[in-house]
C-alpha positions in Angstrom: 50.5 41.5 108.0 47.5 41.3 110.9 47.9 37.8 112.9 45.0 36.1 110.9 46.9 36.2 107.5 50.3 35.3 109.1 48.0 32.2 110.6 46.5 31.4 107.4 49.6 31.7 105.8 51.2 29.4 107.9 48.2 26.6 107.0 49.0 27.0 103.3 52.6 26.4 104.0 51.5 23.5 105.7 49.1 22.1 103.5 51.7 22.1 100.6 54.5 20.6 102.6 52.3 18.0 103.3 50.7 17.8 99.1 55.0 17.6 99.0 54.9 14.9 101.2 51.8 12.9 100.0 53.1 13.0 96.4 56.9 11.8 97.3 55.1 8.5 99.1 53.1 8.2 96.0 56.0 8.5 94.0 57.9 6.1 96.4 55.3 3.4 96.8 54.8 3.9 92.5 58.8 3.2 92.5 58.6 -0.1 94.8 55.3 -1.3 93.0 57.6 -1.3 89.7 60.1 -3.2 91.6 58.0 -6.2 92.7 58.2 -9.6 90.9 55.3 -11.5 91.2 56.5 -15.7 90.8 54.5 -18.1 90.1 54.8 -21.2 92.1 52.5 -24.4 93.4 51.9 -24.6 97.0 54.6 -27.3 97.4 57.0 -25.5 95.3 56.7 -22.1 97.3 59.2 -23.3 99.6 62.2 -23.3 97.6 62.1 -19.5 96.7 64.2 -18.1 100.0 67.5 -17.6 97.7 65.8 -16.1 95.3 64.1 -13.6 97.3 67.5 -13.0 98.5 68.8 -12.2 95.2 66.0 -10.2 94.0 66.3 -7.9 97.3 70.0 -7.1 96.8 69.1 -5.9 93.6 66.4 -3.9 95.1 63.3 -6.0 94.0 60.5 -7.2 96.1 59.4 -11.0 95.2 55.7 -11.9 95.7 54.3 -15.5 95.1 51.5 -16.0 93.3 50.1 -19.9 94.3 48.3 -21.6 91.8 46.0 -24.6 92.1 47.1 -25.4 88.1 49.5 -24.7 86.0 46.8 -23.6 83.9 46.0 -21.0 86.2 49.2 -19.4 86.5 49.9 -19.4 82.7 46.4 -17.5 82.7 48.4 -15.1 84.8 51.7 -14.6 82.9 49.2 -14.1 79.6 47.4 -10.8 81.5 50.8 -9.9 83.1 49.2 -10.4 86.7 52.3 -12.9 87.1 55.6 -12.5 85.8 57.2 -15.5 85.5 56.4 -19.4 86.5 58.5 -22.3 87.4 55.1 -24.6 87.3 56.0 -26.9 83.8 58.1 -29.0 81.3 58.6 -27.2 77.5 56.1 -29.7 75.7 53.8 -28.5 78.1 54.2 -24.4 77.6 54.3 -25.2 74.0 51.1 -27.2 74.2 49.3 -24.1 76.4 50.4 -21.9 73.1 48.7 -24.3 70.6 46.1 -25.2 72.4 45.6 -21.2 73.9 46.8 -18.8 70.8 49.6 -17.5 74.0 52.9 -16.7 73.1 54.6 -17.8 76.6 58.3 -18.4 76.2 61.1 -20.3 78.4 63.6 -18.0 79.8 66.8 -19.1 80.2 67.8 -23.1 80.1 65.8 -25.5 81.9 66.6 -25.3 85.6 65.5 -28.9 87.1 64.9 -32.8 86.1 61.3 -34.4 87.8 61.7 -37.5 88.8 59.3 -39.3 86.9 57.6 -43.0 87.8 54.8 -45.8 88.1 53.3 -46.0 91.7 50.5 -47.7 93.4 48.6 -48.0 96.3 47.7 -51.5 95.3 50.6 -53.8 94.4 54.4 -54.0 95.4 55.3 -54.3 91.3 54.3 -54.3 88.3 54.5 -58.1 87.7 51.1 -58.4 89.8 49.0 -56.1 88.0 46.0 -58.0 86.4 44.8 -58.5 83.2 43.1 -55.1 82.4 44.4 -52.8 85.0 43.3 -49.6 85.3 45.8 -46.8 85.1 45.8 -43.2 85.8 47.3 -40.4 83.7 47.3 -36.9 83.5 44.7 -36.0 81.2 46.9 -33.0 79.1 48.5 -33.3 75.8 51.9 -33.3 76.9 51.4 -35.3 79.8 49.9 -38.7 78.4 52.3 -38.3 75.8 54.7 -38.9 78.8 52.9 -41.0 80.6 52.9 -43.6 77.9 56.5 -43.1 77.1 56.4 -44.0 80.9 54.5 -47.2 80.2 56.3 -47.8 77.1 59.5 -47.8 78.9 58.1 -49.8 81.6 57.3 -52.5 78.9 53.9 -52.6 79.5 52.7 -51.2 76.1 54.2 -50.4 72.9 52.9 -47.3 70.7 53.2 -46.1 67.0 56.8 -44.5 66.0 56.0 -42.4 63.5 54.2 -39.4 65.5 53.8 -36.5 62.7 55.4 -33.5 64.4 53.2 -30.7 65.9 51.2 -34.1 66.7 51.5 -36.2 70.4 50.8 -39.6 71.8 47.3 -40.8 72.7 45.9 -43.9 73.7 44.8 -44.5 70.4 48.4 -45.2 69.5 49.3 -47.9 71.3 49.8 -50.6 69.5 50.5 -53.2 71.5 48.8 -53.6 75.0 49.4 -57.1 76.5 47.5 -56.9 79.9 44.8 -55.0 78.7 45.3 -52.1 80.4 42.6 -49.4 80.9 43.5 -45.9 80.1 41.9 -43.1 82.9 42.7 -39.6 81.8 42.2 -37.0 84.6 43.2 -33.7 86.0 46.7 -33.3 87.9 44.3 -32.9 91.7 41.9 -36.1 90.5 45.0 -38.0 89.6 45.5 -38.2 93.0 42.7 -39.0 94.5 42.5 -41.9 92.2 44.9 -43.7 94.0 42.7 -45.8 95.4 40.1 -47.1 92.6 43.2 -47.5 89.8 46.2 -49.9 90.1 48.5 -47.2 88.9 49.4 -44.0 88.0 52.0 -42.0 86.5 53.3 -39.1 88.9 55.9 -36.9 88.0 57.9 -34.3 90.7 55.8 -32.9 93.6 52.9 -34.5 92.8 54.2 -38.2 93.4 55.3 -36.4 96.8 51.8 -34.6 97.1 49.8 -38.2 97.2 52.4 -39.4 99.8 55.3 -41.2 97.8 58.9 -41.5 98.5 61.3 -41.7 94.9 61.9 -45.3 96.2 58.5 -46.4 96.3 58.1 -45.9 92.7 57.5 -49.8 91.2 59.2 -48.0 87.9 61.3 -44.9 87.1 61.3 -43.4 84.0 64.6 -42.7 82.2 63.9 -40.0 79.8 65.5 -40.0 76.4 64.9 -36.0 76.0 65.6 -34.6 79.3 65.3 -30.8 77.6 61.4 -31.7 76.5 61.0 -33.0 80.7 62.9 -30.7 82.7 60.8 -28.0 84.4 61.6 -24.4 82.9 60.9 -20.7 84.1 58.1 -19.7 81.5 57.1 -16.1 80.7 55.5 -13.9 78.0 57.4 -13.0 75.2 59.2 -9.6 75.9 59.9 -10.7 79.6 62.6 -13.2 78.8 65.6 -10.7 79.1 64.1 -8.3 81.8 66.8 -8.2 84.7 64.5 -9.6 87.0 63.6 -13.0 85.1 67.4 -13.3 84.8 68.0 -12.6 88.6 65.3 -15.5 89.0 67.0 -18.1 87.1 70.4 -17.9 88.5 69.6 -17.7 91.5 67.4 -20.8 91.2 71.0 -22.4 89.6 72.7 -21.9 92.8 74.1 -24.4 95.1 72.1 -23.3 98.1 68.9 -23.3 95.7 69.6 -27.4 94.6 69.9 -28.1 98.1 66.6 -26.4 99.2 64.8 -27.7 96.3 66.1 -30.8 96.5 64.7 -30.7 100.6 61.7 -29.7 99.7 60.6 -32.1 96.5 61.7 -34.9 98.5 64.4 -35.6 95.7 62.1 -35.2 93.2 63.1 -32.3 91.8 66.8 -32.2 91.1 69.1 -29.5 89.0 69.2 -30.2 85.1 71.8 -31.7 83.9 71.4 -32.0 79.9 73.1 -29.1 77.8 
């Protein structure tokens, strides 16, 4: 063989052990891709996800966050698989996403934390001073001015219709008996709080109470919630992904002792584990 095939020879050899190498990283980098579990989370809520990482990398998957201005937004994501799982919502309002949305979005696993729920203002020390037609804000959802008036409802400051047909929720037009006159303002979870100052008072639940700059104790009411299944915050996915080992690595992991701790830390107490069965 003269020197210039041996050479060429030797350049094929080379070029093949690197198409070798350049198809193992391929493969590799396909293998972690597969591995990585995108979560949902708020930007508040991204915080209290060290644990799980932690548990998803001794099990040799890669965690990614996906922050989401709404929990609209993310439940967008888990419907064209560009997130896998949320921790963003309460049950009544998945279910509400699927009426209102055709999605087939599921809860995966038991609920996994209780929001502390209440009346605050920016206004007046108690709800004994609020005039006659107060303004109040609420989050403008389905499942969220049902609660909000359950709130108020609770709070004696309204009464509303007991007969709800199911499948149907709680409006304003409902209420029944309103003694001060008070003034309904329905608005998106961001708007809410920037409300604060042109409404008496709102109804915040979890981070977002924390979000406009409340402390559990400066709520002038807190909500005691009869159903605390319907109200606690759940790990939603699409159906099919409910028993996938990662989902399942997710929600234990968010069980733990270390996880209430940091979660409790970083709600400011308003997120606390679930304790209803």
């Amino acid at each position: 063989m003269t020197f210039g095939g041996i050479y060429m020879k030797k350049i094929v050899l080379s070029l093949v052990a690197i198409a070798i190498v350049a198809a193992g990283f391929i493969f590799f980098s396909r293998q972690q891709e597969e591995k990585k579990v995108v979560l949902g989370v708020s930007g508040q809520s991204a915080g209290m996800t060290k644990y799980v990482e932690q548990a998803l990398k001794e099990k040799g998957y890669k965690l990614e966050l996906s922050v989401a201005e709404s929990t609209i937004a993310s439940n967008e994501g888990l419907m064209d698989g560009s997130v896998d799982v949320n921790i963003m919502q309460h049950e009544a309002y998945m279910n509400q996403f699927n009426k209102d949305r055709g999605a087939s979005l599921v809860k995966a696993g038991k609920p996994l934390f209780e929001q502390f729920i209440g009346v605050y203002s920016r206004k007046h020390k108690s709800l004994d001073e609020l005039p006659d037609g107060a303004k109040v804000a609420i989050q403008n959802d389905a499942s969220n001015i049902q609660r909000a008036l359950r709130v108020l409802e609770q709070a004696k400051l309204i009464e509303v219709k007991q007969d709800i047909p199911k499948g149907e929720t709680l409006t304003p037009l409902d209420v029944t008996s309103n003694p001060k006159n008070l003034e309904f303002v329905e608005l998106g979870g961001g708007t809410l709080i920037e409300s604060l100052d042109e409404v008496d008072i709102a109804v915040f639940c979890g981070l977002a109470a924390q979000k406009a700059g409340f402390k559990t104790e400066d709520a002038l009411y807190k909500f005691e919630p009869k159903d605390l299944k319907a109200n606690a915050l759940i790990l939603a996915t699409k159906d099919g992904n409910q028993d996938k080992e990662a989902v399942k690595i997710i929600h234990d992991a968010f069980e733990t002792k270390e996880s209430a701790e940091l979660v409790k830390e970083v709600s400011g107490g308003t997120w606390f584990p679930y304790t209803g069965d």
